[in-house]
Amino acid sequence: MTNSTPLPSEAPLTRRKRAAVVGASSGIGAALVRRLAAEGYVVAALSRTAEPLHALANELNVGGETRAIPYAHDVTQLEQIPALLQQLVKEMGGLDLFVYCAGVMPKVEINEFDLQKDQDMLAVNLSGGIAWLGQVAALFQGQGSGHIVGISSVAGDRGRVLNPAYNASKAGLDTYLEALRNRLSRHGITVLTVRPGFVDTQILSNAPRSFGVISPQQCAAGIWKAIKAHKQVVYVPWWWRWLMLAVRNVPSFIFRRLSF
Amino acid sequence: MSTAPLPLHNISRLENFGHSLKRVAYVFRPEHTDELPALFEQAGRAGLTIGLRGAGRSYGDAALNAGHIVLDLRGLTRILDWDADTGIIRAEPGVTIEQLWRHALPQGWWPPVVPGTMFPTLGGCLAANIHGKNNWQAGPIGEHVLAFEAALPNGQQVTCSPQQNSELFYSMISGMGLLGVFTSITLQLKKVHSTHVRVTGWTQPNLAGMLAEVDANKDEDYIVGWLDGCARGSALGRGQLHRATYVHADEAPPTRSNLDLPASIMGIPKAILPPLMAPFVNNFGVGLVNFAKYTANRVLENHKSYLQSLVEFNFLLDYIPGWERIYGRNGLVQHQSFIPAAAAESVYREVLQLAQRRGLPPYLSVLKRHRPDKFLLSHAVDGYSLALDFRVPSDPARLVALAAELDAIVLAGGGRFYFAKDGMLSAEHTQQFLGAATLAKLSELKHQTDPQHLLQHDLFRRALAS
C-alpha cells in the first residue's frame, strides 16, 4: 500500500464519480484508467508494480486536479484486500465503479504442465478476483448502488488445448461474475462481464497466434460503452460474440481434434 | 497501522434531509452511552473519523461522513428523570422533540424552543443550537439547558452547565458534534396552561412591510413570516405573517384528547398530497401557487384569529410526511442567512432579486426575528433571518454558484449562517463569518477534548477544518 494524493476539495452538490481499477499499470487496465479519468471519474489505480502507476498518475493529474490515485498492491496478498478497500473508500469518500482487470497468462507450451505457472494464473485471475469482487459486492450491497466490471475472456468460453489453466481461471471468473450478477441485481447493482478477444497487450505476446487484434484503447472504449449502456455481458470487439457462439457449439468429437 | 478492518455489513448509504447528498459510511448504532469509549477506540485504531448523526434532519452535510464512521444515536432514547412539578427533564441525546412533548404536554409542559419539525433529536438540537419562531423571546434551545453530561474522545466524561465547565457548555452547544457526544441533557421545559395557542395571520404587500411587522410583533410569544419568493418589482418580498400567543386554560381546554397532526388537509388525505403537488414544483408552478396563497390569504383570511394546537402551529413541516421528496431526484437545499436589523431590507432585496435573476427563485421563504446569544458557533444576530428553499437544478453547479454569490452579499451586510441548514458555505466564507478568534477557540477546545480529531464530518472538512 502506498499513501496517496489527497483528493482536492470539491464544490458541494457536484460530486465526481469514484472508480477503482485493479490491474491498472498496463494494457486494458491502464487504458480504462485513462478513459474513466477522461469521463470525469476520480480513479484509484491499483497494480503490483508501482513505477508505471506513478507515471500514469503523473500523466493524468495535470492542472492541479487529481484524476488518478496510485496504490501499489499485489492481488495474491489476499489478506490485504479488506483493509485496502477500507482505505480506498476512506480516501476517495466512496466508490461507484469497480473494475477487476488483473490477469496473467505466461507462455505455456502445448505439452507443458507447469504447476507454478498454473497456480499463478489461478491466484491472479481467479482467487484475487473473487477476493476483490466479493468485498466490493458487500460494499455495494450495503450502499445499495454500484457498478462492477470483471474482465473475463473469450478464452473462458471453452477449454482448449493451448492453455488449460488460463481457460479454467477465466471460466471460473466468468461464472463467479454471473453469480454476483444474480445476487446483486436485486440490490440495484449492475455487474458487467467483459469477454475481450485479442488485445494488443503483454498477454498477447504469450499467445501462440492471434487475429483481429485491437488496441487497449479500442477495448477500453468498448467497455465504457457497455458500462454506460448497463450491459450484462459484452464481447469486445462485438463480432466475437458470434464467433464464440459457433465455437461453443462445436461438438466435442471435433473440438478435441482441433489444435487452436 | 495494521488492524482488522471494519465489517462491510455496517456500510450504509446516508442522505441529508433534502436528499441532495448521498454518502456511504460505516454506521454503528449504540444502544447505550457506555459503548461510546470503545467506539472511539475502534475508530482510532482503524484510522477513521466519527461523525455523529441523530434524526438526519440537517439540510446540509452535518450528519454525513463520507467513507468514515457515522454513529447513529437514535438508539439512545431513554428519558432518565422527569419532574412534573418543576418541568425539568433529563434525557438521552436520541430522545426526539416529539418524544419530549408527548411525554410532558399532558402535564402542562412544552419544550421551550422547537424547530419547524418534531423529528430531530435533542442531541442534534443542542449541537446546532436550534431556534424556533420565538427566538427573540426565548433565545436558542441552549439557553434552556440546565446541564449536560458528555463523553469526550479523549476518554473523559464531563458535566457541563453555565456554572460548571462553562466554556465547554457554551461550545458543545452550537459545536456541531465536533467536541464530544452528549450522554444526558437536562432541559427546563416551559409551563403552558393550554395545549393551544391563539394565532393571527395577516398579509403585507412587500419586503419592507414584512420586516416592519415581524419587528413590531417580536415581543409576541411567536412570530413568523412567509414570503412569496417569486414576487417581483414593487411586490418583492410580499407575504403573510403569523403571530401566536400562549392562552389560559379558560380560553381553550387544557387537554384535547388527540394532539396528532390531522390526517387530511382540506379533505385531501395527506399521503396523496406529494404526487398532487409534484407537477407544481417548478418555477412556473410555484409562482402560481405562491400567488394564489398570497391572494387567498389577503382576501379571505386577513387578520383572522383562531385557536391552534401547539403541535399544529409549531410543526408546519411535519404536516406532509416526506414533503421534501416533491423536489425530485436532485433534492433541495436551504440557504438561511442572518442579517442585522438595519441592513436587512437592502440585503434581502438583493438576495431575492439575484436568485430570481439567476432563474432559481426560492420555492419556500421564511422570515424570523432573532437576537444574539453567547454560544461559540452562534448563528444569531440582532436582526432577521431569511430561510430560502431551493430545488437543486439538473446542473447543481448553477445553484452552487448562486449560493457563493448570496454568501458574499450576506457577509458584506455583516450577516451570519447556520450549520443546521448550510451545505454550501466555503471555508473562506466560514472564516469571514465566524472570525479568526472563534475558529482559534474551536481549534483549541478540539485539541483538548479530541486531540486525535476523531470527531469529524463532511461539513467540518468542507467549511471548518483549518
XYZ file of C-alpha atoms in Angstrom:
726
model
C 0.000 0.000 0.000
C 1.213 3.464 -0.772
C -0.200 6.618 0.610
C -1.985 8.658 -1.942
C -2.583 12.144 -3.158
C -5.415 13.648 -1.131
C -8.488 14.497 -3.142
C -8.981 18.174 -3.875
C -11.962 19.754 -2.170
C -14.982 19.696 -4.413
C -17.790 22.120 -4.990
C -20.775 20.985 -2.905
C -23.584 19.062 -4.670
C -21.401 18.394 -7.720
C -19.630 15.247 -6.632
C -17.390 13.421 -9.074
C -17.833 9.691 -9.531
C -15.241 7.371 -7.989
C -13.790 4.283 -9.666
C -11.160 1.708 -8.786
C -9.279 -0.351 -11.382
C -7.297 -3.370 -10.196
C -4.573 -4.269 -12.680
C -4.090 -0.734 -13.879
C -0.412 -0.452 -14.776
C -0.637 -1.577 -18.398
C -2.843 -2.935 -21.131
C -6.623 -2.777 -20.820
C -6.434 -1.564 -17.197
C -4.257 1.450 -17.968
C -6.412 2.307 -20.970
C -9.535 2.111 -18.788
C -7.993 4.390 -16.148
C -7.291 6.957 -18.884
C -10.780 6.565 -20.301
C -12.544 6.865 -16.929
C -10.436 9.892 -15.985
C -11.413 11.494 -19.287
C -15.064 10.759 -18.488
C -14.765 12.725 -15.220
C -14.051 9.951 -12.726
C -11.513 10.022 -9.931
C -9.794 6.645 -10.362
C -7.893 4.587 -7.826
C -5.323 2.725 -9.931
C -4.063 -0.500 -8.348
C -1.224 -2.637 -9.558
C 1.669 -4.762 -8.284
C 4.293 -2.549 -9.902
C 4.429 0.986 -8.548
C 6.506 2.816 -11.191
C 4.121 2.587 -14.158
C 1.251 3.553 -11.818
C 3.008 6.714 -10.728
C 3.825 7.526 -14.341
C 0.141 7.068 -15.190
C -0.947 9.273 -12.280
C 1.582 11.958 -13.253
C 0.318 11.849 -16.815
C -3.329 12.291 -15.728
C -3.017 14.607 -12.715
C -2.302 17.811 -14.556
C -3.582 21.310 -13.964
C -3.789 20.823 -10.199
C -6.560 18.249 -10.496
C -6.447 14.713 -9.074
C -7.832 12.215 -11.570
C -5.870 9.075 -10.687
C -4.547 7.886 -7.334
C -1.907 5.132 -7.416
C -1.976 2.220 -4.957
C 0.712 -0.480 -5.168
C -0.917 -3.818 -4.395
C -0.331 -7.491 -5.238
C -3.690 -9.234 -5.650
C -2.184 -12.520 -4.452
C -1.810 -10.913 -0.985
C -5.446 -11.701 -0.250
C -5.305 -10.726 3.421
C -4.504 -7.108 2.482
C -7.665 -6.669 0.456
C -10.262 -5.764 3.141
C -8.046 -3.100 4.724
C -7.069 -1.694 1.343
C -10.718 -1.423 0.288
C -11.459 0.420 3.550
C -8.565 2.782 2.813
C -9.800 3.398 -0.745
C -13.329 4.175 0.413
C -11.989 6.499 3.099
C -9.580 8.370 0.858
C -11.954 8.677 -2.079
C -15.065 9.218 0.083
C -16.887 6.334 -1.579
C -16.827 4.049 -4.608
C -19.222 3.952 -7.572
C -17.459 1.710 -10.118
C -15.081 -1.216 -9.624
C -13.111 -2.933 -12.398
C -11.204 -6.180 -11.874
C -8.694 -6.268 -14.684
C -5.726 -8.093 -13.166
C -4.736 -11.071 -15.242
C -1.660 -13.058 -16.205
C -1.015 -15.551 -18.983
C 2.505 -16.948 -19.070
C 3.754 -18.700 -22.180
C 2.668 -22.347 -21.999
C 3.867 -24.943 -24.488
C 1.403 -27.388 -25.954
C 2.775 -30.339 -23.952
C 3.662 -28.365 -20.841
C 2.077 -28.923 -17.420
C 3.790 -26.445 -15.107
C 2.455 -26.359 -11.573
C 3.826 -22.899 -10.791
C 2.512 -21.247 -13.966
C -0.930 -22.776 -13.422
C -1.044 -21.700 -9.780
C -0.003 -18.150 -10.726
C -2.833 -17.863 -13.212
C -5.384 -19.145 -10.722
C -4.062 -16.850 -7.976
C -4.190 -13.647 -10.040
C -7.004 -14.304 -12.499
C -9.403 -16.144 -10.192
C -8.571 -16.078 -6.451
C -7.613 -12.393 -6.457
C -10.707 -11.643 -8.498
C -13.063 -13.500 -6.172
C -11.447 -11.841 -3.153
C -11.771 -8.309 -4.528
C -15.160 -8.776 -6.142
C -16.633 -10.351 -3.009
C -15.510 -7.455 -0.809
C -16.720 -4.875 -3.306
C -20.022 -6.754 -3.631
C -20.532 -6.468 0.133
C -19.732 -2.741 -0.017
C -22.103 -2.104 -2.931
C -24.854 -4.203 -1.351
C -24.574 -2.066 1.803
C -24.745 1.202 -0.088
C -27.479 -0.073 -2.406
C -25.705 1.050 -5.576
C -22.595 0.453 -7.624
C -21.277 -0.920 -10.890
C -18.962 -3.930 -11.104
C -16.919 -4.790 -14.181
C -14.948 -8.018 -14.472
C -12.547 -8.638 -17.354
C -13.078 -12.251 -18.351
C -12.004 -13.522 -21.801
C -13.234 -15.347 -24.843
C -10.782 -17.979 -23.576
C -13.229 -18.762 -20.764
C -15.902 -19.934 -23.162
C -14.249 -23.305 -23.863
C -11.343 -25.361 -22.629
C -8.803 -25.648 -25.390
C -5.502 -27.394 -25.976
C -3.260 -24.341 -25.687
C -3.582 -23.151 -22.078
C -5.917 -25.202 -19.870
C -5.300 -23.292 -16.628
C -5.866 -19.929 -18.300
C -9.161 -21.224 -19.735
C -10.156 -22.552 -16.332
C -9.242 -19.334 -14.495
C -11.268 -17.176 -16.891
C -14.196 -19.617 -16.931
C -14.164 -19.565 -13.121
C -14.112 -15.768 -13.013
C -16.868 -15.628 -15.607
C -19.103 -17.947 -13.587
C -18.363 -16.021 -10.393
C -19.379 -12.781 -12.112
C -22.621 -14.370 -13.282
C -23.386 -15.493 -9.737
C -22.614 -11.995 -8.415
C -24.963 -10.529 -11.008
C -27.730 -12.833 -9.842
C -27.077 -11.897 -6.217
C -26.674 -8.168 -6.694
C -29.036 -7.017 -9.422
C -31.885 -7.106 -6.890
C -29.917 -4.519 -4.868
C -29.691 -2.121 -7.797
C -26.143 -3.094 -8.729
C -25.000 -3.793 -12.295
C -22.384 -6.488 -12.971
C -20.738 -6.405 -16.378
C -18.739 -9.376 -17.699
C -16.315 -8.334 -20.428
C -15.004 -11.005 -22.809
C -12.281 -9.399 -24.911
C -10.793 -11.124 -27.929
C -7.167 -10.460 -28.853
C -5.970 -7.154 -27.430
C -2.519 -5.765 -28.071
C -1.099 -6.191 -24.544
C 1.723 -8.086 -22.850
C -0.525 -11.132 -22.630
C -0.826 -11.212 -26.399
C 2.929 -11.788 -26.766
C 2.446 -15.141 -24.998
C -0.421 -16.192 -27.238
C 0.671 -18.712 -29.903
C -1.361 -16.997 -32.595
C -3.749 -14.071 -32.932
C -6.088 -12.363 -35.354
C -8.423 -9.388 -35.295
C -6.211 -7.683 -32.732
C -7.499 -4.393 -31.279
C -5.626 -1.796 -29.236
C -6.195 -1.444 -25.469
C -7.763 1.963 -26.204
C -10.304 0.368 -28.538
C -11.029 -2.253 -25.906
C -11.476 0.402 -23.193
C -13.827 2.331 -25.473
C -15.943 -0.803 -25.965
C -16.028 -1.439 -22.210
C -17.008 2.168 -21.454
C -19.848 1.921 -23.973
C -21.097 -1.247 -22.247
C -20.830 0.401 -18.812
C -22.888 3.366 -19.974
C -25.490 1.058 -21.527
C -25.665 -1.043 -18.313
C -24.924 -4.196 -20.308
C -24.571 -7.555 -18.517
C -22.144 -9.355 -20.840
C -20.171 -7.871 -23.689
C -17.715 -9.245 -26.247
C -15.070 -6.767 -27.417
C -14.984 -6.408 -30.382
C -18.641 -7.299 -30.920
C -18.118 -9.954 -33.608
C -16.503 -12.318 -31.072
C -19.994 -12.921 -29.755
C -20.987 -14.677 -32.973
C -17.650 -16.411 -33.418
C -17.798 -17.776 -29.866
C -21.393 -18.839 -30.359
C -20.121 -21.050 -33.141
C -17.084 -22.231 -31.151
C -19.232 -23.111 -28.136
C -21.364 -25.292 -30.347
C -18.592 -27.263 -31.977
C -19.195 -30.853 -30.843
C -16.521 -32.385 -28.644
C -15.619 -35.163 -31.092
C -14.478 -32.425 -33.471
C -13.199 -29.965 -30.842
C -10.761 -32.417 -29.286
C -9.158 -32.968 -32.660
C -8.550 -29.242 -33.219
C -5.286 -27.576 -32.238
C -6.457 -23.961 -31.737
C -1.214 0.962 11.334
C -2.493 -2.539 10.760
C -5.751 -3.621 12.292
C -8.782 -5.663 11.381
C -10.922 -3.619 9.003
C -14.479 -2.702 9.970
C -17.166 -5.125 8.799
C -18.640 -4.243 5.426
C -22.136 -5.105 6.580
C -22.019 -1.848 8.548
C -21.743 0.064 5.266
C -24.806 2.120 4.562
C -25.724 4.981 2.284
C -26.867 8.073 4.158
C -28.546 11.194 2.859
C -29.101 14.702 4.128
C -32.663 15.801 4.861
C -33.057 17.372 1.418
C -31.864 14.191 -0.390
C -29.368 16.296 -2.325
C -26.303 14.458 -0.935
C -25.718 10.699 -0.768
C -22.690 9.389 1.110
C -21.549 5.962 2.328
C -20.298 5.345 5.844
C -19.749 2.566 8.357
C -22.810 3.053 10.555
C -22.825 1.967 14.182
C -25.880 2.351 16.385
C -25.006 2.264 20.088
C -27.861 1.247 22.366
C -26.169 2.622 25.456
C -23.814 5.527 26.163
C -21.403 3.026 27.792
C -20.488 1.837 24.294
C -19.068 5.208 23.219
C -15.475 4.867 24.583
C -14.999 1.527 22.788
C -16.313 3.040 19.560
C -13.863 5.959 19.832
C -11.050 3.473 20.373
C -12.110 1.315 17.437
C -12.244 4.327 15.109
C -8.799 5.451 16.246
C -7.341 2.013 15.577
C -8.914 1.866 12.118
C -7.639 5.342 11.243
C -11.191 6.532 10.596
C -13.113 9.528 11.919
C -16.545 9.578 13.545
C -19.488 11.720 12.512
C -22.477 11.981 14.841
C -25.987 11.615 13.480
C -29.343 11.954 15.160
C -32.509 12.009 13.093
C -30.642 13.150 9.976
C -32.708 16.340 9.675
C -29.797 18.640 8.816
C -30.325 20.221 5.416
C -26.585 20.170 4.687
C -23.743 17.758 5.320
C -23.547 17.925 9.137
C -24.655 14.307 9.646
C -22.611 12.803 6.799
C -19.055 11.466 6.986
C -18.180 10.013 3.586
C -16.090 6.853 3.733
C -15.701 7.055 7.508
C -17.805 6.110 10.543
C -21.204 7.541 11.461
C -22.666 6.940 14.913
C -26.432 6.774 14.645
C -27.506 7.974 18.097
C -31.207 7.261 17.709
C -30.816 4.196 19.908
C -30.215 6.396 22.977
C -33.836 7.199 23.694
C -34.245 6.931 27.450
C -35.893 9.645 29.486
C -33.783 9.474 32.642
C -35.616 11.851 35.016
C -38.812 13.819 34.802
C -40.262 16.156 37.411
C -43.759 17.293 36.528
C -43.696 19.923 39.309
C -40.633 21.797 38.090
C -40.741 20.847 34.392
C -37.128 19.690 34.476
C -36.376 16.705 32.269
C -33.159 14.716 31.885
C -32.912 12.636 28.751
C -30.509 10.826 26.467
C -29.473 12.598 23.246
C -31.519 10.360 20.919
C -34.801 11.472 22.510
C -36.737 13.425 19.887
C -38.703 16.656 20.243
C -41.799 14.530 19.576
C -40.951 12.149 22.421
C -40.412 15.184 24.646
C -43.767 16.878 24.047
C -45.730 13.647 24.101
C -44.144 12.947 27.485
C -44.599 16.390 29.034
C -47.558 18.142 27.430
C -50.254 16.083 29.198
C -48.825 17.508 32.440
C -48.722 21.076 31.167
C -45.140 21.429 29.919
C -43.887 22.247 26.447
C -40.327 22.332 25.010
C -39.315 25.998 25.323
C -37.748 26.065 21.849
C -38.712 23.801 18.964
C -37.752 23.804 15.278
C -40.334 23.568 12.491
C -40.370 19.780 12.798
C -40.760 17.436 15.772
C -38.473 14.703 14.449
C -34.970 15.985 15.377
C -33.189 14.513 18.365
C -32.287 16.548 21.433
C -28.592 15.886 20.781
C -28.906 17.259 17.267
C -30.886 20.266 18.510
C -28.160 21.115 21.025
C -25.326 20.524 18.570
C -26.861 23.006 16.123
C -28.317 25.142 18.960
C -31.597 25.333 17.108
C -34.090 28.188 17.318
C -37.807 28.446 16.783
C -40.369 31.040 15.829
C -39.831 32.521 19.298
C -36.118 33.253 19.002
C -36.451 36.915 20.038
C -38.386 35.901 23.144
C -36.844 32.594 24.125
C -33.398 32.537 22.510
C -31.929 29.298 21.187
C -32.537 25.927 22.873
C -29.141 26.179 24.594
C -30.437 28.904 26.908
C -32.890 26.391 28.399
C -30.320 23.667 29.025
C -29.552 23.489 32.740
C -26.721 20.985 32.334
C -25.473 18.149 30.200
C -23.093 15.236 30.505
C -20.800 14.320 27.650
C -18.346 11.620 26.619
C -15.235 13.179 25.110
C -12.996 11.414 22.594
C -10.048 11.939 24.970
C -11.717 9.413 27.284
C -13.092 11.892 29.814
C -16.696 12.111 30.970
C -17.664 15.687 31.795
C -20.631 17.514 33.276
C -21.210 20.995 31.920
C -23.568 23.791 32.903
C -23.452 27.588 32.712
C -21.584 27.412 36.050
C -19.526 24.228 35.665
C -17.112 23.801 32.716
C -18.920 26.763 31.273
C -16.561 27.256 28.331
C -17.301 23.726 27.123
C -21.004 24.266 27.880
C -21.176 27.264 25.555
C -19.085 25.498 22.899
C -20.502 21.978 22.781
C -23.946 23.553 22.436
C -23.634 25.011 18.903
C -20.462 22.927 18.382
C -21.977 20.619 15.715
C -20.791 17.435 17.415
C -17.107 18.240 16.976
C -16.058 18.266 20.643
C -17.848 15.321 22.241
C -21.028 13.270 22.456
C -23.862 14.361 24.755
C -24.807 11.467 27.005
C -27.537 13.178 29.014
C -29.257 16.530 28.638
C -31.124 18.377 31.405
C -33.675 20.774 29.994
C -36.070 23.229 31.639
C -39.436 22.972 29.901
C -41.960 25.781 29.709
C -45.207 25.767 31.689
C -48.269 26.042 29.476
C -51.853 26.303 30.659
C -53.375 25.061 27.460
C -52.374 22.827 24.618
C -53.379 25.606 22.254
C -52.144 28.996 21.139
C -54.104 31.910 19.690
C -52.888 32.524 16.155
C -53.446 35.585 13.989
C -52.486 35.771 10.335
C -52.223 38.790 8.073
C -50.522 39.826 4.860
C -48.092 42.538 3.828
C -47.602 43.729 0.234
C -43.799 43.999 0.194
C -40.499 43.245 1.922
C -40.387 46.483 3.939
C -43.850 45.743 5.291
C -42.915 42.189 6.214
C -39.754 43.257 8.045
C -41.577 46.054 9.881
C -44.388 43.738 11.002
C -42.034 40.969 12.162
C -40.150 43.587 14.174
C -43.290 45.202 15.584
C -44.519 41.787 16.797
C -41.232 40.465 18.139
C -42.474 40.604 21.726
C -45.326 38.213 20.938
C -44.747 34.617 22.021
C -44.193 33.509 18.411
C -43.843 35.464 15.171
C -43.009 34.134 11.715
C -43.344 35.375 8.156
C -43.827 33.522 4.893
C -42.558 35.261 1.744
C -43.590 34.780 -1.849
C -40.096 34.318 -3.266
C -41.389 34.609 -6.821
C -42.981 38.079 -6.493
C -41.042 40.820 -8.277
C -40.865 44.590 -8.558
C -42.908 46.545 -6.032
C -44.355 43.256 -4.717
C -40.894 41.822 -3.960
C -40.914 40.103 -0.579
C -44.678 40.244 -0.089
C -46.046 37.635 2.227
C -48.044 36.556 5.203
C -47.320 36.788 8.929
C -48.446 34.578 11.773
C -48.162 35.508 15.402
C -49.176 33.247 18.260
C -49.632 33.687 21.978
C -49.962 31.161 24.759
C -53.514 31.139 26.161
C -55.009 30.469 29.566
C -56.982 27.407 30.422
C -60.289 29.275 30.396
C -59.777 30.329 26.773
C -59.062 26.856 25.456
C -59.463 23.493 27.084
C -56.123 22.423 28.587
C -56.261 18.924 27.177
C -57.702 17.910 23.899
C -57.677 14.163 23.583
C -55.892 13.980 20.257
C -52.956 16.248 19.561
C -51.755 14.396 16.497
C -51.480 16.330 13.278
C -54.553 15.980 11.065
C -54.594 13.033 8.647
C -56.012 15.174 5.852
C -55.733 18.763 4.682
C -58.878 20.408 3.304
C -60.334 16.936 2.940
C -57.408 15.576 0.928
C -55.585 12.637 2.558
C -52.019 13.669 3.291
C -50.457 10.590 1.748
C -51.593 11.533 -1.755
C -50.573 15.184 -1.473
C -46.929 14.853 -2.607
C -47.822 13.355 -6.023
C -50.539 16.014 -6.391
C -48.007 18.750 -5.571
C -45.146 17.440 -7.692
C -46.362 18.965 -11.013
C -46.264 22.421 -9.387
C -42.693 22.147 -8.155
C -41.090 24.204 -10.907
C -40.553 27.946 -11.378
C -43.896 28.489 -13.090
C -45.968 26.256 -10.813
C -44.516 27.625 -7.578
C -45.051 31.192 -8.841
C -48.684 30.300 -9.423
C -49.145 28.575 -6.063
C -47.441 31.415 -4.180
C -49.613 33.998 -5.944
C -52.756 32.012 -5.116
C -51.712 31.534 -1.483
C -50.885 35.203 -1.028
C -54.058 36.423 -2.731
C -56.342 33.987 -0.939
C -54.920 34.926 2.435
C -55.106 38.629 1.637
C -58.733 38.439 0.574
C -60.170 35.716 2.775
C -58.098 35.220 5.889
C -56.665 38.625 6.647
C -56.418 39.337 10.381
C -58.471 36.308 11.281
C -57.661 34.953 14.692
C -58.114 31.339 15.737
C -57.007 28.703 18.228
C -54.495 26.145 17.031
C -52.715 23.402 18.950
C -49.072 23.943 19.828
C -48.314 20.902 17.699
C -50.110 22.213 14.621
C -48.677 25.719 14.958
C -45.066 24.694 15.521
C -44.565 21.655 13.321
C -45.657 23.004 9.984
C -43.000 20.933 8.220
C -44.488 17.686 9.525
C -47.960 18.131 8.006
C -47.000 16.228 4.908
C -44.605 13.377 5.665
C -41.859 13.183 3.064
C -42.785 16.582 1.553
C -39.133 17.153 0.716
C -39.432 14.357 -1.885
C -41.532 16.598 -4.129
C -38.316 18.411 -5.066
C -37.416 15.447 -7.283
C -34.341 13.304 -7.549
C -31.796 16.113 -7.152
C -33.392 17.152 -3.871
C -33.414 20.518 -2.164
C -31.016 22.709 -0.263
C -31.721 25.616 2.031
C -29.889 28.918 2.267
C -30.576 30.682 5.559
C -28.864 33.966 6.314
C -28.988 36.102 9.456
C -28.702 39.864 8.916
C -28.504 42.721 11.446
C -31.786 44.651 11.511
C -30.536 47.851 9.889
C -29.077 46.115 6.816
C -31.808 43.507 6.395
C -34.001 45.254 3.852
C -31.257 46.078 1.376
C -29.513 42.687 1.776
C -32.683 40.623 1.407
C -33.823 42.733 -1.545
C -30.505 41.983 -3.245
C -30.700 38.271 -2.270
C -34.215 37.752 -3.653
C -33.528 39.734 -6.822
C -30.306 37.865 -7.535
C -31.943 34.446 -7.061
C -34.736 35.465 -9.437
C -32.271 36.864 -11.982
C -30.354 33.577 -11.967
C -33.586 31.736 -12.722
C -33.526 29.995 -9.338
C -36.269 31.620 -7.238
C -36.685 30.178 -3.737
C -39.725 27.913 -3.570
C -40.291 28.452 0.149
C -39.094 31.520 2.078
C -39.430 32.032 5.819
C -38.638 35.213 7.773
C -37.924 35.303 11.520
C -36.666 37.775 14.150
C -33.544 36.937 16.155
C -31.380 38.189 18.974
C -27.711 37.409 19.704
C -26.635 34.631 22.060
C -23.305 33.756 23.622
C -22.710 30.293 22.188
C -19.423 29.700 20.332
C -20.650 28.945 16.804
C -23.679 31.195 17.133
C -25.708 31.961 14.049
C -27.793 34.667 15.633
C -27.714 38.445 15.214
C -29.913 41.273 16.444
C -31.920 41.192 13.285
C -33.667 38.814 10.956
C -33.172 35.508 9.244
C -34.457 34.566 5.827
C -34.533 30.837 5.025
C -34.805 30.048 1.316
C -35.549 26.551 -0.013
C -34.108 25.874 -3.459
C -34.790 22.960 -5.733
C -31.431 21.570 -6.886
C -31.406 22.056 -10.678
C -30.233 19.389 -13.109
C -26.915 21.258 -13.230
C -26.185 21.719 -9.499
C -23.227 23.981 -10.303
C -25.713 26.775 -11.103
C -27.062 26.655 -7.564
C -23.600 26.354 -6.013
C -22.536 29.467 -7.940
C -25.650 31.348 -6.821
C -25.059 30.331 -3.194
C -21.499 31.686 -3.329
C -22.839 34.995 -4.664
C -25.522 35.106 -1.965
C -22.940 34.316 0.725
C -20.803 37.255 -0.396
C -23.816 39.594 -0.219
C -24.715 38.299 3.259
C -21.144 38.703 4.532
C -20.930 42.239 3.152
C -24.078 43.001 5.160
C -22.478 41.707 8.375
C -24.513 38.511 8.209
C -24.131 35.028 9.664
C -25.025 31.427 8.771
C -26.491 28.350 10.445
C -24.768 24.957 10.196
C -28.015 23.001 10.673
C -29.033 24.345 7.279
C -25.823 25.141 5.457
C -24.428 22.762 2.847
C -22.539 25.087 0.528
C -20.569 27.678 2.511
C -16.885 27.735 1.554
C -14.077 27.562 4.126
C -13.117 31.124 3.204
C -16.638 32.462 3.771
C -16.900 30.490 7.021
C -13.740 32.190 8.274
C -15.210 35.583 7.443
C -18.476 34.771 9.226
C -17.047 33.245 12.401
C -13.851 35.270 12.637
C -10.344 34.093 13.434
C -10.772 34.313 17.214
C -13.797 31.984 17.255
C -12.108 29.470 14.978
C -8.964 29.560 17.112
C -11.094 28.913 20.202
C -12.816 25.968 18.487
C -9.460 24.554 17.454
C -8.042 24.985 20.963
C -11.028 23.226 22.553
C -10.871 20.456 19.965
C -7.213 19.828 20.783
C -8.233 19.410 24.443
C -11.331 17.241 24.056
C -10.432 15.427 20.830
C -6.656 15.517 20.306
C -6.800 12.838 17.575
C -9.514 14.764 15.679
C -11.729 11.686 15.760
C -14.941 13.711 15.559
C -15.352 14.987 12.028
C -17.989 15.191 9.344
C -18.294 16.376 5.767
C -19.270 19.841 6.991
C -16.130 20.051 9.147
C -13.844 19.118 6.260
C -15.694 21.454 3.867
C -16.017 24.564 5.969
C -14.280 24.363 9.332
C -11.015 22.420 9.085
C -8.152 24.879 9.107
